[in-house]
Tab-separated table of N, CA and C and ligand atoms in Angstrom:
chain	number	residue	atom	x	y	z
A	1227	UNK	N	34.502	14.470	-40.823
A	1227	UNK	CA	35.359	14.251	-39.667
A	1227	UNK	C	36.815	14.245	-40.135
A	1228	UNK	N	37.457	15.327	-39.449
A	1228	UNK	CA	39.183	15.063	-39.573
A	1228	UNK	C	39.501	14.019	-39.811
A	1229	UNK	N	40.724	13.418	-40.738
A	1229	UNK	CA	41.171	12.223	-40.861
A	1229	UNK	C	40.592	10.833	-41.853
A	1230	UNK	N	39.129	11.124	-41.773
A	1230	UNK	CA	38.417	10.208	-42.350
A	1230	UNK	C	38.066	10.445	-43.984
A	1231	UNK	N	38.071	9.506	-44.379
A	1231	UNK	CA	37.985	9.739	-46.195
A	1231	UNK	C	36.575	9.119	-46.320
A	1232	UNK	N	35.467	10.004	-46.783
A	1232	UNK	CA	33.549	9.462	-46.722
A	1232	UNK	C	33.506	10.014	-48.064
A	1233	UNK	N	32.837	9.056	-48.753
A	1233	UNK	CA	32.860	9.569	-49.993
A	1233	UNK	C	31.310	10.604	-50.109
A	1234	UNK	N	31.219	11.360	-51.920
A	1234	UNK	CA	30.682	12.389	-51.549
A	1234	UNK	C	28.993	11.684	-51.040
A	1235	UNK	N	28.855	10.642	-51.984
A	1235	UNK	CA	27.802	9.666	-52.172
A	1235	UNK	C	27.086	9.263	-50.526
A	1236	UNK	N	27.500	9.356	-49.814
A	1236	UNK	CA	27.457	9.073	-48.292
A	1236	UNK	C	27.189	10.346	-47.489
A	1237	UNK	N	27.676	11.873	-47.849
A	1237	UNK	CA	28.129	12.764	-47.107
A	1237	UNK	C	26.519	13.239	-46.937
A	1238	UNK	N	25.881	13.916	-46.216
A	1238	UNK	CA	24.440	14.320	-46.365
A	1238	UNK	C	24.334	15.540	-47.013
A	1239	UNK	N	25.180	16.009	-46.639
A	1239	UNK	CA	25.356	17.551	-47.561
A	1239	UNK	C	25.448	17.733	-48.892
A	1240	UNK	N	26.269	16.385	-49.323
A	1240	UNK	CA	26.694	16.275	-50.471
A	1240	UNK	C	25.235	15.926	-51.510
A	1241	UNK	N	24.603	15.433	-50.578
A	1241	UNK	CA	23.209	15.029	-51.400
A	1241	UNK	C	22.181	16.409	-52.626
A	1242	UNK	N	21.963	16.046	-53.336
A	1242	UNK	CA	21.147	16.497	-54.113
A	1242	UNK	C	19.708	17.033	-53.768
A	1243	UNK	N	19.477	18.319	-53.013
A	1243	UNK	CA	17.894	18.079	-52.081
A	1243	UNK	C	16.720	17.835	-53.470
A	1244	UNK	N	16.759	18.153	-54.854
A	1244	UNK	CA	15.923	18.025	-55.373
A	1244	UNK	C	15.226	16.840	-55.538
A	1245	UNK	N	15.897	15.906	-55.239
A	1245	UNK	CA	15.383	14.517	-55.357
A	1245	UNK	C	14.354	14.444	-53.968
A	1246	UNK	N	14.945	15.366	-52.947
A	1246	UNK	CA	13.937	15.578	-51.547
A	1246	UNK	C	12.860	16.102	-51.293
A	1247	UNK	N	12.157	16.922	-52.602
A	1247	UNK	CA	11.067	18.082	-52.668
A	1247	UNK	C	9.485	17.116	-52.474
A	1248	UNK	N	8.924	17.690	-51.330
A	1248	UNK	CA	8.013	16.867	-50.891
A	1248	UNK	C	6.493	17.160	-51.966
A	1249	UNK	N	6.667	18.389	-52.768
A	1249	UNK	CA	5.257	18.576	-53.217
A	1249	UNK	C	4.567	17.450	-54.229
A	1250	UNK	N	5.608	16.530	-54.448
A	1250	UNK	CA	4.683	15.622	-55.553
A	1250	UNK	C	3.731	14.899	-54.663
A	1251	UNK	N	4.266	14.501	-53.461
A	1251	UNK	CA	3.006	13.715	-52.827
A	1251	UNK	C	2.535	14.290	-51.422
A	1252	UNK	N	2.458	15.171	-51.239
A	1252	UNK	CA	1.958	15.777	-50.157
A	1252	UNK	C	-0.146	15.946	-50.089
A	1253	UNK	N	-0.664	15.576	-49.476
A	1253	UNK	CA	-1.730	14.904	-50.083
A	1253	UNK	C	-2.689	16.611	-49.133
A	1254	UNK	N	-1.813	17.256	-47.995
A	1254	UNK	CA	-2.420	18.674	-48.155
A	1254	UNK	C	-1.898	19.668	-47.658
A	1255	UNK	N	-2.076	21.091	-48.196
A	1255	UNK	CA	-1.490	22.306	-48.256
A	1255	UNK	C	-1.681	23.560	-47.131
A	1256	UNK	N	-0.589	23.972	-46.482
A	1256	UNK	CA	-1.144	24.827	-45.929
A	1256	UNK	C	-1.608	26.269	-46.315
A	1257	UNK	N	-2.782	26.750	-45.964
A	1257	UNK	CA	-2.828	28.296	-47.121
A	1257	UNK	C	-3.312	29.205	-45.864
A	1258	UNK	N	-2.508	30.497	-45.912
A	1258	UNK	CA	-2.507	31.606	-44.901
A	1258	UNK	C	-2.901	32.672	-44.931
A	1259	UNK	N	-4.185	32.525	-44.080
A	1259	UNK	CA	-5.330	34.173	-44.794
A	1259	UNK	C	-4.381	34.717	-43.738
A	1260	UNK	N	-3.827	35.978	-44.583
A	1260	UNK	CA	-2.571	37.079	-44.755
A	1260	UNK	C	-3.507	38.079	-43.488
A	1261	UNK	N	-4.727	38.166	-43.810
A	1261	UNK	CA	-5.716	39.531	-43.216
A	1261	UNK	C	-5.310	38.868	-41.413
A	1262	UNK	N	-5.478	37.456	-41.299
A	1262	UNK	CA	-5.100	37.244	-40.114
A	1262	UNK	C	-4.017	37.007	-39.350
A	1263	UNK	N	-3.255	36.895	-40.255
A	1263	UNK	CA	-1.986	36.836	-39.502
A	1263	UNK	C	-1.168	38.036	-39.133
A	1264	UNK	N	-0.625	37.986	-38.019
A	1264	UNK	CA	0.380	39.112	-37.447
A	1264	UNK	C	2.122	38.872	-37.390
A	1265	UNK	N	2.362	37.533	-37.768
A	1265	UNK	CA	4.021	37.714	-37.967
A	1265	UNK	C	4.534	36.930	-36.603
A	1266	UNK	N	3.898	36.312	-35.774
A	1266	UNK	CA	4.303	36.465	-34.782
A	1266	UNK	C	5.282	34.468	-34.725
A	1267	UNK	N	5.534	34.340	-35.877
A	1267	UNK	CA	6.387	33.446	-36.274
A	1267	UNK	C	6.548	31.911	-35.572
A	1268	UNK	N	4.933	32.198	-34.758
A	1268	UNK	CA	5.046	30.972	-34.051
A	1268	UNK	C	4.859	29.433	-34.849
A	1269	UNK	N	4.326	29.790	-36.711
A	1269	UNK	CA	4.570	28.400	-37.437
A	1269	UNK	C	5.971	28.297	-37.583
A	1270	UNK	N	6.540	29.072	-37.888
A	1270	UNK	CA	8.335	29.334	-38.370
A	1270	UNK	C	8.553	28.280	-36.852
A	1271	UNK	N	8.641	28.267	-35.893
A	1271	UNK	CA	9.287	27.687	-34.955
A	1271	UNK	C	8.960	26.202	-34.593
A	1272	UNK	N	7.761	25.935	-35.168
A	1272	UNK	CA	7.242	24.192	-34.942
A	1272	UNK	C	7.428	23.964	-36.320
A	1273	UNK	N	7.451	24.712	-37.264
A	1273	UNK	CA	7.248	23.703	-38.531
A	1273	UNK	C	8.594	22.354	-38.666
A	1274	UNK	N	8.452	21.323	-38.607
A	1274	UNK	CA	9.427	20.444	-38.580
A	1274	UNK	C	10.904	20.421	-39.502
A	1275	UNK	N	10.059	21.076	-40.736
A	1275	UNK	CA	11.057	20.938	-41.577
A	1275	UNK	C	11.507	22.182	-42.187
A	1276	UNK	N	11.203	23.331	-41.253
A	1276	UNK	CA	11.639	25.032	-41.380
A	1276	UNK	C	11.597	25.320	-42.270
A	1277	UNK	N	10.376	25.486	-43.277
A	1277	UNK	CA	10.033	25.631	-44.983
A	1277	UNK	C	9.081	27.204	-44.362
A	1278	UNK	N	8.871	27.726	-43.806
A	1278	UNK	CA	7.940	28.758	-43.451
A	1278	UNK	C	9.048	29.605	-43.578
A	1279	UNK	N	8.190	30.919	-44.424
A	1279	UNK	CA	8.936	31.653	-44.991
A	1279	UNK	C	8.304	33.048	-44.329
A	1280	UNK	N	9.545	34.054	-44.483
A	1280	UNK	CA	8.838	35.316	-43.970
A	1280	UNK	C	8.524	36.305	-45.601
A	1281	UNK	N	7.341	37.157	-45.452
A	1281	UNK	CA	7.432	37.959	-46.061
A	1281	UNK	C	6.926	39.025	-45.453
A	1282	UNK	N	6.237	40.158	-46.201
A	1282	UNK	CA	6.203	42.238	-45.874
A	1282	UNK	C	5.238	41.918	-44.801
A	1283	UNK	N	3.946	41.484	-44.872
A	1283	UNK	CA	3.292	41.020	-43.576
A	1283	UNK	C	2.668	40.334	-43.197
A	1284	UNK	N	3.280	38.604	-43.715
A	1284	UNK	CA	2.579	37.187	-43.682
A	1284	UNK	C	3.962	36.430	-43.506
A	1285	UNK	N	3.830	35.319	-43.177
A	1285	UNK	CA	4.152	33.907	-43.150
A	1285	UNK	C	3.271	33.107	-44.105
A	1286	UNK	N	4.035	32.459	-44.993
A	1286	UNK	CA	3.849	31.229	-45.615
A	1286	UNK	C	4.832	30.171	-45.990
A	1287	UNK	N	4.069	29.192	-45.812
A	1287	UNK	CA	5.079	27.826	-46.724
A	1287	UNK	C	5.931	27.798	-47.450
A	1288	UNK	N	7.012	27.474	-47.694
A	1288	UNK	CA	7.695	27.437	-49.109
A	1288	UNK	C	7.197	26.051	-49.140
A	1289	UNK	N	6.473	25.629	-50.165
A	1289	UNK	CA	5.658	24.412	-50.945
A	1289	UNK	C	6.459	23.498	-51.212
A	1290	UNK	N	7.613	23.469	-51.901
A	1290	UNK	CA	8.252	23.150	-52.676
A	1290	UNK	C	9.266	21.711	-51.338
A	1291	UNK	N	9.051	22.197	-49.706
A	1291	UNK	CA	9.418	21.273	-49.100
A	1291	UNK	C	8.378	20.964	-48.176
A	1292	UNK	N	7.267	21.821	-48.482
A	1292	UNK	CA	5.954	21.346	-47.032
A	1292	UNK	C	5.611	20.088	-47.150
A	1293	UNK	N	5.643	19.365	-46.187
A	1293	UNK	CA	5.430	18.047	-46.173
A	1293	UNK	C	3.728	17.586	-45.893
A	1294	UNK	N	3.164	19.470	-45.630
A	1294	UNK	CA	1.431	18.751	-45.344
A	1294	UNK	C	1.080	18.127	-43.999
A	1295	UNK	N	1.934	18.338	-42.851
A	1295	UNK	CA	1.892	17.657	-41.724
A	1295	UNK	C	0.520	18.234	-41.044
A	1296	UNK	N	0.589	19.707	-41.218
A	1296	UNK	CA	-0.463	20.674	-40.212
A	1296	UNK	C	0.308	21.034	-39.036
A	1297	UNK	N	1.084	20.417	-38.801
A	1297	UNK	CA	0.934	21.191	-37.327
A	1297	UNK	C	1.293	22.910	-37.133
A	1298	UNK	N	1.617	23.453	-38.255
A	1298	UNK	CA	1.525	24.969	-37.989
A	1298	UNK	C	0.146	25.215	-37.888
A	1299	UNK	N	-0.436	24.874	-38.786
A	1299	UNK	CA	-1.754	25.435	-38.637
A	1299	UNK	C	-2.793	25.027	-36.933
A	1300	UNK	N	-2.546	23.781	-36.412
A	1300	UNK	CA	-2.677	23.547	-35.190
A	1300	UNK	C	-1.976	24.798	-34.193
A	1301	UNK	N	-0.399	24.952	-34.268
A	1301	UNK	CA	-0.228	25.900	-33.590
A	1301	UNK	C	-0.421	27.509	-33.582
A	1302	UNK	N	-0.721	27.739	-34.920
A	1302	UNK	CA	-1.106	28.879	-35.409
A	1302	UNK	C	-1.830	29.387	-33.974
A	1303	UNK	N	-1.770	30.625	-33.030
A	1303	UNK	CA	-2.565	31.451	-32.185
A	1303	UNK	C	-3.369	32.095	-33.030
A	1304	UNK	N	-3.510	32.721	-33.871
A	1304	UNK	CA	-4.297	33.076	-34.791
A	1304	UNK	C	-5.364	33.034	-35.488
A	1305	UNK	N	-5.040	31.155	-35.700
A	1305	UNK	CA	-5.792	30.374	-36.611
A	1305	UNK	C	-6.734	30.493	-38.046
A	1306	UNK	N	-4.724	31.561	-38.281
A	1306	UNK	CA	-4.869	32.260	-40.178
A	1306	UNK	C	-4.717	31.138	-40.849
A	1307	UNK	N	-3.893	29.677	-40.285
A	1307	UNK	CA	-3.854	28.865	-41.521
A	1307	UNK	C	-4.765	27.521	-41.763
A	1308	UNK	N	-5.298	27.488	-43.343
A	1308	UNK	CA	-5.801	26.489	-42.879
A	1308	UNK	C	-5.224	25.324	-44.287
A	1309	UNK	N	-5.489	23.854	-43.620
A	1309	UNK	CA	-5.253	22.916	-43.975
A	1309	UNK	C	-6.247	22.554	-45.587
A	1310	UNK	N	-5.600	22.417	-46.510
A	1310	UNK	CA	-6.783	22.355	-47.826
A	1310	UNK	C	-6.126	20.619	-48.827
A	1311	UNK	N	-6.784	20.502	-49.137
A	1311	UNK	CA	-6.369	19.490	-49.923
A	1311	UNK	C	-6.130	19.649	-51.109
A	1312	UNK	N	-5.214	19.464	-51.694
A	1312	UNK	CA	-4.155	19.567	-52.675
A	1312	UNK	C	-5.193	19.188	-53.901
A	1313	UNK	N	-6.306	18.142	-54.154
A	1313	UNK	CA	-7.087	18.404	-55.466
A	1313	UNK	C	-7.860	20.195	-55.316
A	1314	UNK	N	-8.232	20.615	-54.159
A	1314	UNK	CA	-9.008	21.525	-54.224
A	1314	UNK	C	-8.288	22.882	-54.662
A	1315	UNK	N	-6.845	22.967	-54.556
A	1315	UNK	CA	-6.139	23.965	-55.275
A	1315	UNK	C	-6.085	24.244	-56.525
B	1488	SF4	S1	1.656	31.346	-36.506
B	1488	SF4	FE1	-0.065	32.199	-37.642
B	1488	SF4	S2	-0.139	34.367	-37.058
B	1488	SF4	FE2	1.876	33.573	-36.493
B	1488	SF4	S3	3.200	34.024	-38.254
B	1488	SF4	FE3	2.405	31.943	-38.539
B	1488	SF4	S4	0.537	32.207	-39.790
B	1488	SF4	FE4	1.072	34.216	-38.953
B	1489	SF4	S1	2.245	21.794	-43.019
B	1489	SF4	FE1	3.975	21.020	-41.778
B	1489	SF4	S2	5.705	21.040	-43.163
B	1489	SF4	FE2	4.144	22.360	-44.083
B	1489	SF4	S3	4.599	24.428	-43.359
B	1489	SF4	FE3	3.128	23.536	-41.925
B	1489	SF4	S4	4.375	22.650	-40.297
B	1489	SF4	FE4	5.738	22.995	-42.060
């Protein structure tokens, strides 16, 4: 904000996201049979924390912030993704 002096320690931006990376305790994974999916980006738009990534002709997670919630895979029309538990990987 104009005028105001916030130090960087306070600023949210200023924050460090690595300290934020959810995969150490995320207890499960979403995994996306590719054969079923069509692109149609409807996890990209609910995923809470916009970690769904595009690639040549799938959607998947970027891991590294999935928090394991499911609900793409709930909204998935498709129902390419499914929910696995993180020992079974
Ligand atoms: S919602 Fe399902 S079909 Fe649509 S892009 Fe995501 S994984 Fe693919
Ligand atoms: S499990 Fe949750 S956080 Fe992970 S990609 Fe799906 S909607 Fe996003």
């Amino acid at each position: 904000m104009k005028g105001r002096n916030i130090p960087d320690n306070l600023c949210a931006v200023a924050v460090d996201l690595s300290d934020m990376l959810t995969g150490d305790w995320r207890a499960l994974r979403p995994v996306v049979d590719r054969d079923k999916c069509v692109k149609c980006a409807v996890c990209w738009l609910y995923c809470p924390v916009q970690c769904i990534r595009e690639h040549a002709t799938w959607f998947d997670a970027d891991l590294k912030t999935c928090k394991g919630c499911g609900i793409c895979a709930r909204e998935c029309p498709q129902h390419a993704i499914l929910m696995v538990e993180e020992a079974e990987v």
